[in-house]
Coordinates of C-alpha atoms and ligand atoms in Angstrom, one line a residue:
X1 CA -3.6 -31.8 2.2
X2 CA -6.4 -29.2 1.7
X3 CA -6.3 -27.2 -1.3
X4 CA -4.5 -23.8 -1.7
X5 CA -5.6 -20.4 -2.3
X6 CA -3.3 -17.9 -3.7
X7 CA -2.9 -14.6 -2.1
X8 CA -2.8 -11.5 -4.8
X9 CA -1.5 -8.7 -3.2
X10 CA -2.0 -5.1 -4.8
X11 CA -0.9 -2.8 -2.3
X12 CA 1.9 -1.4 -4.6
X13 CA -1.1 -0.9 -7.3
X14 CA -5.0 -0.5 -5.6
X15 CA -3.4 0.6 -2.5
X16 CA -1.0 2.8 -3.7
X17 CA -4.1 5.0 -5.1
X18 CA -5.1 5.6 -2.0
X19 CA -2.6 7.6 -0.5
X20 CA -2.8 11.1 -2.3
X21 CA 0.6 10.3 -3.4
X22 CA 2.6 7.9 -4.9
X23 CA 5.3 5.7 -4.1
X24 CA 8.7 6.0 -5.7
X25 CA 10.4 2.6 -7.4
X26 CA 12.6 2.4 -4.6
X27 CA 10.2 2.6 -1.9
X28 CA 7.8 0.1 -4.4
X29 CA 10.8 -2.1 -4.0
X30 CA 11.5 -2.6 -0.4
X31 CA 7.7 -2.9 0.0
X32 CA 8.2 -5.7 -2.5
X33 CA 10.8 -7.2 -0.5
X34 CA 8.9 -7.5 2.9
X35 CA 6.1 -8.8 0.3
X36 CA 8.1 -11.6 -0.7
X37 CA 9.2 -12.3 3.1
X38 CA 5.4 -12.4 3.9
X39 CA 5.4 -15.1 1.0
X40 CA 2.4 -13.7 -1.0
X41 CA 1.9 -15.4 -4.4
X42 CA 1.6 -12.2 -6.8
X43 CA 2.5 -9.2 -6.4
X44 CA 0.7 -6.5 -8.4
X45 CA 3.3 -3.9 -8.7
X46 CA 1.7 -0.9 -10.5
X47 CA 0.5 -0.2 -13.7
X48 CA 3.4 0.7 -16.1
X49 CA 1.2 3.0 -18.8
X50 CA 0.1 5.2 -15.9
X51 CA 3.6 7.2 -15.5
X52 CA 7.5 6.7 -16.2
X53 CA 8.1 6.2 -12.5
X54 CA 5.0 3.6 -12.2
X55 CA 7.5 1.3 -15.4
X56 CA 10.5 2.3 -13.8
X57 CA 8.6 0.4 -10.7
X58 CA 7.2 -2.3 -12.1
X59 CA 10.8 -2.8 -14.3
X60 CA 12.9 -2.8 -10.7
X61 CA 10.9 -5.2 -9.4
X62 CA 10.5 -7.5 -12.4
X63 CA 14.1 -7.8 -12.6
X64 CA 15.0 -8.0 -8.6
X65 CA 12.2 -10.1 -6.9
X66 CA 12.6 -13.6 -6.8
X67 CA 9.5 -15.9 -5.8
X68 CA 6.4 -14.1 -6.0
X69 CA 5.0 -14.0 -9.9
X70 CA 5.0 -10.1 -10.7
X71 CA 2.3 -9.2 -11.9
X72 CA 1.3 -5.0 -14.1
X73 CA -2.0 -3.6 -14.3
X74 CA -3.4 -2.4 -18.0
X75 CA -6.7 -1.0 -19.5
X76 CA -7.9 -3.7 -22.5
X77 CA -5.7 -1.2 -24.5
X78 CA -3.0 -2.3 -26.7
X79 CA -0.5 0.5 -25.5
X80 CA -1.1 -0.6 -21.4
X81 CA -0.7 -4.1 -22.5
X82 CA 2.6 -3.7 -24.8
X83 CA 3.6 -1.6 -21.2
X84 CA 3.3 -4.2 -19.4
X85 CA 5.0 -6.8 -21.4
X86 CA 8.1 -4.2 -21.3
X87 CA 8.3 -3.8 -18.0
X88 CA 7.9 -7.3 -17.3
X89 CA 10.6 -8.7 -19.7
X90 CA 12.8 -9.6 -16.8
X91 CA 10.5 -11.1 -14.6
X92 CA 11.1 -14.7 -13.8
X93 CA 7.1 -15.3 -13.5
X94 CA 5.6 -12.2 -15.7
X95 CA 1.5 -12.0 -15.1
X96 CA -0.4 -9.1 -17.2
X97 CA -3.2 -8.3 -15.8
X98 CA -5.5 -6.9 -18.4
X99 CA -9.7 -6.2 -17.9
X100 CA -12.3 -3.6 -19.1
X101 CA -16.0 -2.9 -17.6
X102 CA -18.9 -5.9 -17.2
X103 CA -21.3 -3.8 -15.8
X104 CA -24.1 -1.9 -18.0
X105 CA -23.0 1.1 -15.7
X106 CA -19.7 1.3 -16.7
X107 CA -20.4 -0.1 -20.2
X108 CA -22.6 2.7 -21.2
X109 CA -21.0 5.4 -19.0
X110 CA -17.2 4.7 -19.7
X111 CA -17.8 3.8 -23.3
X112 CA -20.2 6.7 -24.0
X113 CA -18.8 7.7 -27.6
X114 CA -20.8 6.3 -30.6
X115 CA -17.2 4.4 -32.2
X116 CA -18.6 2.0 -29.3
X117 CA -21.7 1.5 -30.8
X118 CA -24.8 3.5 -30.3
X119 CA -27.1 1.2 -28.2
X120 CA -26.0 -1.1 -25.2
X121 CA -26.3 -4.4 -27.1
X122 CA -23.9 -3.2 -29.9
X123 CA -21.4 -1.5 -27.0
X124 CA -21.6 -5.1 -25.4
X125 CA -20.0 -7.0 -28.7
X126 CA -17.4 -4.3 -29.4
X127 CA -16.4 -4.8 -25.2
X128 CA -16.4 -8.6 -25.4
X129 CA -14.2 -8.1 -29.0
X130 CA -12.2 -5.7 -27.0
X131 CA -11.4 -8.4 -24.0
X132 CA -10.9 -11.1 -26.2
X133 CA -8.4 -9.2 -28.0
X134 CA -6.4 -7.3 -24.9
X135 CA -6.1 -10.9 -23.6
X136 CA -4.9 -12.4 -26.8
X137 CA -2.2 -9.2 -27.1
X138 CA -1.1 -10.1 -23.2
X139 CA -0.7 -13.4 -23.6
X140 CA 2.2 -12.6 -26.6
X141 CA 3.9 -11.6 -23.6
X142 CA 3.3 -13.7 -20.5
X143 CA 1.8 -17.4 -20.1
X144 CA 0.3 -16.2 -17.0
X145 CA -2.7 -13.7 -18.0
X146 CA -5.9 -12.2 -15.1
X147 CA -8.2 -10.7 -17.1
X148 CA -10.3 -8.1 -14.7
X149 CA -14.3 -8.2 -15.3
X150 CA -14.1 -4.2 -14.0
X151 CA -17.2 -3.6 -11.7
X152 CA -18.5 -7.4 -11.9
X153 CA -20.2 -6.9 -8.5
X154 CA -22.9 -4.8 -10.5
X155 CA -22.9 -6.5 -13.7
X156 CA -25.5 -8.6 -15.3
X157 CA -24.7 -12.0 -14.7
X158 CA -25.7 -13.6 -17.8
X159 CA -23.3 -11.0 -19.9
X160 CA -20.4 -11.5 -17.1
X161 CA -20.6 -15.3 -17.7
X162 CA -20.5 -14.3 -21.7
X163 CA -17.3 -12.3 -21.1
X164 CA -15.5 -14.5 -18.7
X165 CA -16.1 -17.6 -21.1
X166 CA -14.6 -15.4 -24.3
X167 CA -11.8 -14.3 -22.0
X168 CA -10.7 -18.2 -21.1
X169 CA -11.1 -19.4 -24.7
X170 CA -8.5 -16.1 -25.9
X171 CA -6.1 -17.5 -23.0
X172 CA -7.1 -15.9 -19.7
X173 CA -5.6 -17.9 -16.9
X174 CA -6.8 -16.1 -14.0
X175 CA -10.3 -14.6 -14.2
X176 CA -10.8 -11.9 -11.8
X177 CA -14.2 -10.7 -10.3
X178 CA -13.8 -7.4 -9.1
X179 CA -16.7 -6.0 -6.9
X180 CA -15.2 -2.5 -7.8
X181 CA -17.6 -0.4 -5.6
X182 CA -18.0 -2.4 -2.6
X183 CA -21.7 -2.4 -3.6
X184 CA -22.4 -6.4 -2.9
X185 CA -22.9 -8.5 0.6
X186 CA -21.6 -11.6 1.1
X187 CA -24.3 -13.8 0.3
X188 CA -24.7 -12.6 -3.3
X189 CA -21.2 -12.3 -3.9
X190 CA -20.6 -15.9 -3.0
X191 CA -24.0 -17.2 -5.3
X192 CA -22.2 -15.1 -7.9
X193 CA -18.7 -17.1 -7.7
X194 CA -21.0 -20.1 -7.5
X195 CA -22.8 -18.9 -10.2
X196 CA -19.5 -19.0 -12.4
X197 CA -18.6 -22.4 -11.7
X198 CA -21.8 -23.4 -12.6
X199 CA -22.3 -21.6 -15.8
X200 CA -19.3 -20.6 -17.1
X201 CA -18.7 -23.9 -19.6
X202 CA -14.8 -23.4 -19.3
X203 CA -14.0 -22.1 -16.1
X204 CA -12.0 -25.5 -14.9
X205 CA -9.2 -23.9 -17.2
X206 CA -8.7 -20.5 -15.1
X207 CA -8.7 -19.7 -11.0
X208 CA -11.3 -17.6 -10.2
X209 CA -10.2 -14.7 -8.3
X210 CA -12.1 -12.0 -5.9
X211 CA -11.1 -8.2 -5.4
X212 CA -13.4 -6.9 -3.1
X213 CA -13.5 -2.9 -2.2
X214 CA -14.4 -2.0 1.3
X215 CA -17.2 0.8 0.8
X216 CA -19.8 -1.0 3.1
X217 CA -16.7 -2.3 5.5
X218 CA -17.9 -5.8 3.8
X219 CA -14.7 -6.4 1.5
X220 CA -13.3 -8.9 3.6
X221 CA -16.2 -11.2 4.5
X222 CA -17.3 -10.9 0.7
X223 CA -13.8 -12.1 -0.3
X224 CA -14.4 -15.1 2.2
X225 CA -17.6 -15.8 0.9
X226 CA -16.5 -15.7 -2.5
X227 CA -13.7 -18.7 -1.7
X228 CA -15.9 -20.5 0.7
X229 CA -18.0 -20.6 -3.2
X230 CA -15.0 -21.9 -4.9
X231 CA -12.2 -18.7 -5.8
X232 CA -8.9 -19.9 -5.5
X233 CA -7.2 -16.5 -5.2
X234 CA -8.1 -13.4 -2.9
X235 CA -6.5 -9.9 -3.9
X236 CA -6.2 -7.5 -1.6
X237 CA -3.9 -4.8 0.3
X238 CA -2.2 -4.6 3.6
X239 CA -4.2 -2.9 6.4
X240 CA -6.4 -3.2 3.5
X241 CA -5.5 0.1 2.3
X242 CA -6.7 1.3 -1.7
X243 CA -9.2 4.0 -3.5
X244 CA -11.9 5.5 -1.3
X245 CA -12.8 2.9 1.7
X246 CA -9.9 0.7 0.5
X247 CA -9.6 -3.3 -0.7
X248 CA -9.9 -6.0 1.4
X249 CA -7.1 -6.6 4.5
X250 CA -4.9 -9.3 3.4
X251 CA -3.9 -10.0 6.7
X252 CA -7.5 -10.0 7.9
X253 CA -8.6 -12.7 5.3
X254 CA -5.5 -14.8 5.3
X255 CA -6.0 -15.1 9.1
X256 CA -9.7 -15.9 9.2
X257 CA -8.6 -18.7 7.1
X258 CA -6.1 -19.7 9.0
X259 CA -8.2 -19.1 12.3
X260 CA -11.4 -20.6 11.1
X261 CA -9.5 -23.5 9.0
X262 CA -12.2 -26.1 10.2
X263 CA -14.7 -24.0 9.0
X264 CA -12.9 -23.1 5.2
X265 CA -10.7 -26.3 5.1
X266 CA -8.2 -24.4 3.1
X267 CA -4.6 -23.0 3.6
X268 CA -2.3 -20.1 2.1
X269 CA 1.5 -19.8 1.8
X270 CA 1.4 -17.0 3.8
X271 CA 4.3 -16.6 6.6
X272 CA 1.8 -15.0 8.5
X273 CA 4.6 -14.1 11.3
X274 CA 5.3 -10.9 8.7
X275 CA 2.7 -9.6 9.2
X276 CA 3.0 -7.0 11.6
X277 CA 6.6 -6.2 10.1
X278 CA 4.5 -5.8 6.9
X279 CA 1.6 -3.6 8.4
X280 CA 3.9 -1.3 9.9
X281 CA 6.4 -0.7 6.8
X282 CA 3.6 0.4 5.0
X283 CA 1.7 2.3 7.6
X284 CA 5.5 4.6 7.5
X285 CA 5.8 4.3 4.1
X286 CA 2.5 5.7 3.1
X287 CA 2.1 7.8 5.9
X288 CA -1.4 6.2 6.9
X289 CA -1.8 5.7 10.5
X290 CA -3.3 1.9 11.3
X291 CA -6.3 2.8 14.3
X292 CA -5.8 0.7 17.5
X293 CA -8.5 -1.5 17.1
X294 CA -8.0 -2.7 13.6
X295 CA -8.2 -6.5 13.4
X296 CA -5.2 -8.3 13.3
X297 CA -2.5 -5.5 13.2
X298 CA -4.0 -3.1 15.3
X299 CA -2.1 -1.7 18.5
X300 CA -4.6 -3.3 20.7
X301 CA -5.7 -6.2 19.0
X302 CA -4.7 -8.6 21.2
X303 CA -4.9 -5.8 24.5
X304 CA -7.6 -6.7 27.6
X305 CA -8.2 -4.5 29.6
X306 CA -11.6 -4.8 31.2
X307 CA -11.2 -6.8 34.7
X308 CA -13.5 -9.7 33.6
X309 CA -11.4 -9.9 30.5
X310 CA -7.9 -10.0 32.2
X311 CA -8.8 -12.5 34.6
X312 CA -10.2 -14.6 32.0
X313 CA -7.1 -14.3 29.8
X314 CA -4.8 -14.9 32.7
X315 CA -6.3 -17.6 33.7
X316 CA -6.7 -19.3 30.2
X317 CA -5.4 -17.7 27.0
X318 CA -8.1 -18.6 24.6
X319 CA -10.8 -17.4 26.8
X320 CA -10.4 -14.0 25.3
X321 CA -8.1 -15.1 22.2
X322 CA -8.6 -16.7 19.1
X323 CA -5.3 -16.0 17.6
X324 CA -1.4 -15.9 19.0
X325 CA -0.1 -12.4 18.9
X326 CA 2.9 -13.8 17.8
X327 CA 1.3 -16.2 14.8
X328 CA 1.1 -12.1 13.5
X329 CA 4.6 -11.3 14.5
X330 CA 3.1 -9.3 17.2
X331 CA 5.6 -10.4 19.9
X332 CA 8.9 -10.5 18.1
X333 CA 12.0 -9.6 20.7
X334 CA 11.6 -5.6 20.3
X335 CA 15.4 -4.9 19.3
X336 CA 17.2 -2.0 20.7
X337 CA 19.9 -0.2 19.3
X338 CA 21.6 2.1 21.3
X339 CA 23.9 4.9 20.5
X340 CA 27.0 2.0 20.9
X341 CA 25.5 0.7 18.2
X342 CA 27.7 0.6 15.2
X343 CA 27.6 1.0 11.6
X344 CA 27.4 -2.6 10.8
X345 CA 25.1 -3.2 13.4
X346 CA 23.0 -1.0 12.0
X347 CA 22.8 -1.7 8.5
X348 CA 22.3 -5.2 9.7
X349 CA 19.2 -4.2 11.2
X350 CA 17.9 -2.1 8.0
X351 CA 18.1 -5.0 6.1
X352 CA 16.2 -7.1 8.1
X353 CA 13.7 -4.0 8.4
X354 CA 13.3 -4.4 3.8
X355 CA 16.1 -1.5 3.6
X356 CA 19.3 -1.7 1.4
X357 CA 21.2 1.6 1.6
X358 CA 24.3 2.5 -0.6
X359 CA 27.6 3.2 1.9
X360 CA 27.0 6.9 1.5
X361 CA 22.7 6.4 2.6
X362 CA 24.2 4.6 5.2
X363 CA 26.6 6.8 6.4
X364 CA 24.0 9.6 6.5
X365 CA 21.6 7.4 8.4
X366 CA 24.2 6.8 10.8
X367 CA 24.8 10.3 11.4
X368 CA 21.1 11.0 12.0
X369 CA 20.6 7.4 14.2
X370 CA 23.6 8.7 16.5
X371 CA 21.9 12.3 17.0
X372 CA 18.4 10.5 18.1
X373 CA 20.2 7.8 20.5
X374 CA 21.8 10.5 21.9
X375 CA 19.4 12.1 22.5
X376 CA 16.5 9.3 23.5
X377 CA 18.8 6.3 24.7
X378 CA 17.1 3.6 23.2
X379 CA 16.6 3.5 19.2
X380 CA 13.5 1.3 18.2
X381 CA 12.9 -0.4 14.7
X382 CA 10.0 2.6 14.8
X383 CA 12.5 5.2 15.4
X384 CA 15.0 3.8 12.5
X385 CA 11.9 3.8 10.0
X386 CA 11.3 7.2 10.7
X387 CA 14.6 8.5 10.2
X388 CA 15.4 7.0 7.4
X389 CA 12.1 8.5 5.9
X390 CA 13.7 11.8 7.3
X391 CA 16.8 11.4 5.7
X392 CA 16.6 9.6 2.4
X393 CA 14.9 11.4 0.0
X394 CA 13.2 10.0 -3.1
X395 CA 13.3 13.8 -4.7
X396 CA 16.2 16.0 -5.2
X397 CA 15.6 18.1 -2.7
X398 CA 14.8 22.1 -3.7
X399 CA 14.4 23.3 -0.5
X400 CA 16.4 22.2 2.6
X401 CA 16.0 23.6 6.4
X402 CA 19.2 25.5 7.1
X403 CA 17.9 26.8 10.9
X404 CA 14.7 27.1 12.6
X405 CA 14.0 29.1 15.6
X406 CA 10.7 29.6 17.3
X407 CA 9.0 31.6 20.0
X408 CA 5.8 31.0 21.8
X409 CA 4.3 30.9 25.1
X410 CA 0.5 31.3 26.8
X411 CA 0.9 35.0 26.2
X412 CA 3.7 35.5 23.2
X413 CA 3.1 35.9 19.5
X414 CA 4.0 32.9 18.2
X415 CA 7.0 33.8 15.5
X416 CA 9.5 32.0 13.7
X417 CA 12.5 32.4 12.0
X418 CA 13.4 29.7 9.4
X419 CA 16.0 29.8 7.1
X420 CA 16.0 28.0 3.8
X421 CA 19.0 26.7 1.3
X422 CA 16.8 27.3 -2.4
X423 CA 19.1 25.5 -4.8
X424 CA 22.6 26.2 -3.0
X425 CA 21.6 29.5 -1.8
X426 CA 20.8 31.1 1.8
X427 CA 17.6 32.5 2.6
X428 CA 15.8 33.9 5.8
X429 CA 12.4 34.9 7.2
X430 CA 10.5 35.3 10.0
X431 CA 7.0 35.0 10.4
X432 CA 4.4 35.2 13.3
X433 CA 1.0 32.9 13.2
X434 CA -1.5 31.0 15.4
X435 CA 1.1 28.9 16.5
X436 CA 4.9 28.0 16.0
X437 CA 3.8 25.6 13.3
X438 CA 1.6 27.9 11.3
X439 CA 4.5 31.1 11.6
X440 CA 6.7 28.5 10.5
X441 CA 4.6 27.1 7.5
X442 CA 3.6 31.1 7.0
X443 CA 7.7 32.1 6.9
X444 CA 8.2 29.0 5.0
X445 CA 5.5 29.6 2.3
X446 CA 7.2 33.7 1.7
X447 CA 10.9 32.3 1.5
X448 CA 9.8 29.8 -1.2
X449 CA 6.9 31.9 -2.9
X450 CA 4.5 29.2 -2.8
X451 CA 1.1 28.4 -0.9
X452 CA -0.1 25.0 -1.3
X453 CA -3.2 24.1 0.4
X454 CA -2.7 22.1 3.7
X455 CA -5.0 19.4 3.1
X456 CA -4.4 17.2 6.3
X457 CA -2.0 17.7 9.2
X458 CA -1.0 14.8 11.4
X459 CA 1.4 14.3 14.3
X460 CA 1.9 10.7 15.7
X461 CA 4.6 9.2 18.3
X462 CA 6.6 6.9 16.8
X463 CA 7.1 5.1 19.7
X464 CA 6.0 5.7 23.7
X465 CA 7.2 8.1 26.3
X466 CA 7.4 12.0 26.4
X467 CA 11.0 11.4 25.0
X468 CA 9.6 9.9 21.6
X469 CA 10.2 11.2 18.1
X470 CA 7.3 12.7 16.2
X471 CA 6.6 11.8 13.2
X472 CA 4.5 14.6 10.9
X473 CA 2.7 14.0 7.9
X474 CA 1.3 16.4 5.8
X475 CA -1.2 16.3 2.5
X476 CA -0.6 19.3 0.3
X477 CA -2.4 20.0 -2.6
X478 CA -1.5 22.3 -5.5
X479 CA -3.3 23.3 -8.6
X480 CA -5.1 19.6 -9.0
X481 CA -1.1 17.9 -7.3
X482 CA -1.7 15.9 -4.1
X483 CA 1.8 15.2 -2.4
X484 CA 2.4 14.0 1.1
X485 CA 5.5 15.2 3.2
X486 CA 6.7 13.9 6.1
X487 CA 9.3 14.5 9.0
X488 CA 10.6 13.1 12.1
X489 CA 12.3 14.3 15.0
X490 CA 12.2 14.7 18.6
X491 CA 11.0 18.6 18.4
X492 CA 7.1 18.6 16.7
X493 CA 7.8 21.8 15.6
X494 CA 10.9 20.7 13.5
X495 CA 9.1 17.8 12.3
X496 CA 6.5 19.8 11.0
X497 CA 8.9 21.9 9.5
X498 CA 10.4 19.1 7.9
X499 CA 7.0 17.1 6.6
X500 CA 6.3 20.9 4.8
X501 CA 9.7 21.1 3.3
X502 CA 9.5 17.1 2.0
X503 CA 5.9 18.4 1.0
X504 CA 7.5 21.3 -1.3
X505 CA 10.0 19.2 -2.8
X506 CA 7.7 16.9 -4.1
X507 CA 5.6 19.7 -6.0
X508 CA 9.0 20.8 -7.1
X509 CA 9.9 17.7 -8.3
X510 CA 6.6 17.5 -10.4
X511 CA 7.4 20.4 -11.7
Ligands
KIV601 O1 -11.4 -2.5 -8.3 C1 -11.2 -2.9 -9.5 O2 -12.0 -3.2 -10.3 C2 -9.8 -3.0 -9.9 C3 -9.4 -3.6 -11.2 C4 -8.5 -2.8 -12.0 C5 -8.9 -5.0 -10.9 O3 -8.9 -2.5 -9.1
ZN602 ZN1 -9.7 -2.4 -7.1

């Protein structure tokens, strides 16, 4: 049997920061759940200090997720950790995952003030007592503790190898060695991990982990490199999502060790067949759009289309394939609903799609899933995603579209007319801009006496043909808020309508 590496998963935490929004708890939790079908080891499921909804999360999942060790993020601050060991009193494998800066960088520019000490060797003893301590606190809580060397990519090695030793003598199980800013190349991150083994007196009593950031697109092969150098667990996000250029693509590492396993001689738990279900639930969840041609769950990563490629494919699969589109759950039976299809039937399908509803979600859903199958025949898992985005809000909903009408033409002024329930009651305007979207958004934007910035405005077909729904996603931003909105439906326009109205509720809802 060849050894095991764990898969750390942190889209609900690292990824989650990525999106100019943030997830609800219920939208954290289904995302758990098509984690745990995927069969990841940990899941990181947000960082409890950060916000009540962030503990709320972290709390839903603790207590509902079976499998998977849950695992909550905090600063090497008493209040993050105690946090954390709140959140994570039902969880049946509780992990704290506690850390501070190892680099001189973030040493002397995070811990600037003189209670830190006033030169760099006196901030370096107060960090080190600071670790040991945070670990000590964590581990009052959980057996399992990762302790998080924060920008270890950059740090000296010789006061990395310091810290990670203290951290495993206070009780860290799981050290991790975060290349926070993408800023290594895999060569050097690998001598780094060797470099641990080899000088790190204690190390046989943790798992060395990597977390690799994607700044210089090299998060993935320095994760590889750094278990190909002896790290037993890989972190990273689906469709490698996270901050700025994102973490590493779990599905991208987990199947270059799976492709390549003569060459790494390891294996995961991974059901890799989930992974598409995976990619896709959180593409819709978080409203980012996976390109075509990204690896693994791309829409065309396993397309040919150039003649010499075709032939060669037809005549011999693995003359232009290295992997099985369906080892990725690429080829799964595409089920169709259609507007026959009943209640039961449907819900059926939800749930297998991560989605429990309560009777009266359902019933809504229902309502909505027979208006699109009327209209477009054939319902897609695609389509179903989309409308229950559409129709299940996570935020009591200020605003809601009442009627929308809308005029335009090669030679018209575009104008629209949208009318608007505001907290139970009616109200009505009309608008004209340079288009139907923009008099919409302009009408829209009188009725409710805001103006939010439109940061980003995108359209996408949730599935082929001129027939398809639209799905629109919009980023607005508001006095230092980021929200994203988004709506579905087989008019753009109302869609668009609908992504700015989801948009406004959730600046509401912040208040
Ligand atoms: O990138 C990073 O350093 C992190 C830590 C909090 C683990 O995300
Ligand atoms: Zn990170």
């Amino acid at each position: 049997m060849s050894e095991k590496v764990a898969i750390f998963d942190t889209t609900l935490r690292d990824g989650e920061q990525a999106a100019g929004t943030r997830l609800g708890s219920r939208e954290k939790l289904t995302l758990a759940r098509q984690l745990t079908r995927l069969n990841v080891d940990i899941i990181e499921a947000g960082y409890p200090n950060s916000s009540p909804e962030d503990f709320k999360a972290v709390q839903l999942i603790a207590k509902e997720i079976e499998g998977p060790a849950i695992c909550a993020l905090s600063r090497a601050v008493a209040a993050d950790i105690d946090a954390c060991g709140k959140a994570l009193a039902k969880a049946k494998r509780p992990r704290i995952h506690t850390g501070i800066g190892a680099s001189d960088l973030h040493i002397t520019g995070k811990f600037r003030d003189e209670k830190y000490g006033g030169t760099l060797a006196e901030k370096r003893v107060n960090i080190l007592r600071m670790a040991v301590e945070a670990v000590k606190l964590a581990r009052k809580y959980a057996d399992d503790v990762e302790f998080y060397a924060e920008d270890a990519g950059r740090a000296t090695p010789a006061f990395l190898f310091e810290m990670l030793e203290a951290v495993i003598g206070a009780g860290a199980t799981v050290v991790n060695i975060p290349d926070t800013t993408g800023y290594t190349v895999p060569e050097q991150f690998g001598a780094l991990i060797r470099g641990i083994r080899e000088k790190v007196p204690n190390i046989a009593r943790a798992t060395i982990s990597v977390h690799c950031h994607d700044d210089l697109g090299l998060a993935v092969a320095n994760s590889l490199a750094g278990i190909r150098n002896g790290a037993r667990q890989v972190e990273g996000t689906i469709n490698g999502i996270g901050e700025r250029a994102g973490n590493a693509a779990l599905e991208e590492v987990v199947m270059a060790l799976r492709t390549r396993r003569d060459y790494f001689g390891l294996e995961t738990g991974v059901e890799t067949r989930e992974f598409h279900r995976t990619s896709r639930l959180v593409s819709d969840m978080l409203g980012m759009l996976v390109p075509a041609n990204k690896a693994v769950v791309g829409g065309n990563a396993f397309s040919h289309s150039s003649g010499i490629h075709v032939d060669g494919f037809l005549k011999e699969r693995e003359t232009y394939e290295i992997m099985r589109p369906e080892d990725v759950g690429f080829m799964e039976s595409r089920v169709v609903l259609t507007a026959r299809t009943g209640r039961h039937g449907l819900r059926d399908r939800l749930q297998k799609l991560g989605y429990k509803l309560s009777g009266e979600e359902l019933n809504q859903t229902y309502q909505r899933f027979l208006a699109v199958a009327d209209k477009k025949q054939e319902v897609f898992d695609e389509d179903l995603v989309a409308i229950l985005h559409d129709e299940i809000h996570p935020v009591p909903e200020t605003y809601q579209l009442d009627y929308l009408h809308f005029y335009s033409g090669t030679t018209a002024i575009p104008t629209a007319t949208v009318r608007l329930r505001v907290k139970g009651e009616i109200k009505e305007c009309a608008a004209v801009g340079d288009g139907p979207v923009d008099a919409a958004f302009k009408a829209i934007s009188q009725l409710t006496q805001t103006s939010p910035k439109l940061a980003r405005y995108e359209i996408r077909a949730v599935t082929g043909g001129t027939g398809a729904m639209g799905e629109v996603t919009v980023l607005l931003e508001d006095g230092g808020r980021k929200v994203m909105g988004r709506g579905a439906s087989t008019d753009v326009i109302e869609a668009s309508v609908k992504a700015y109205i989801d948009g406004l509720n959730k600046l509401a809802s912040l208040g």
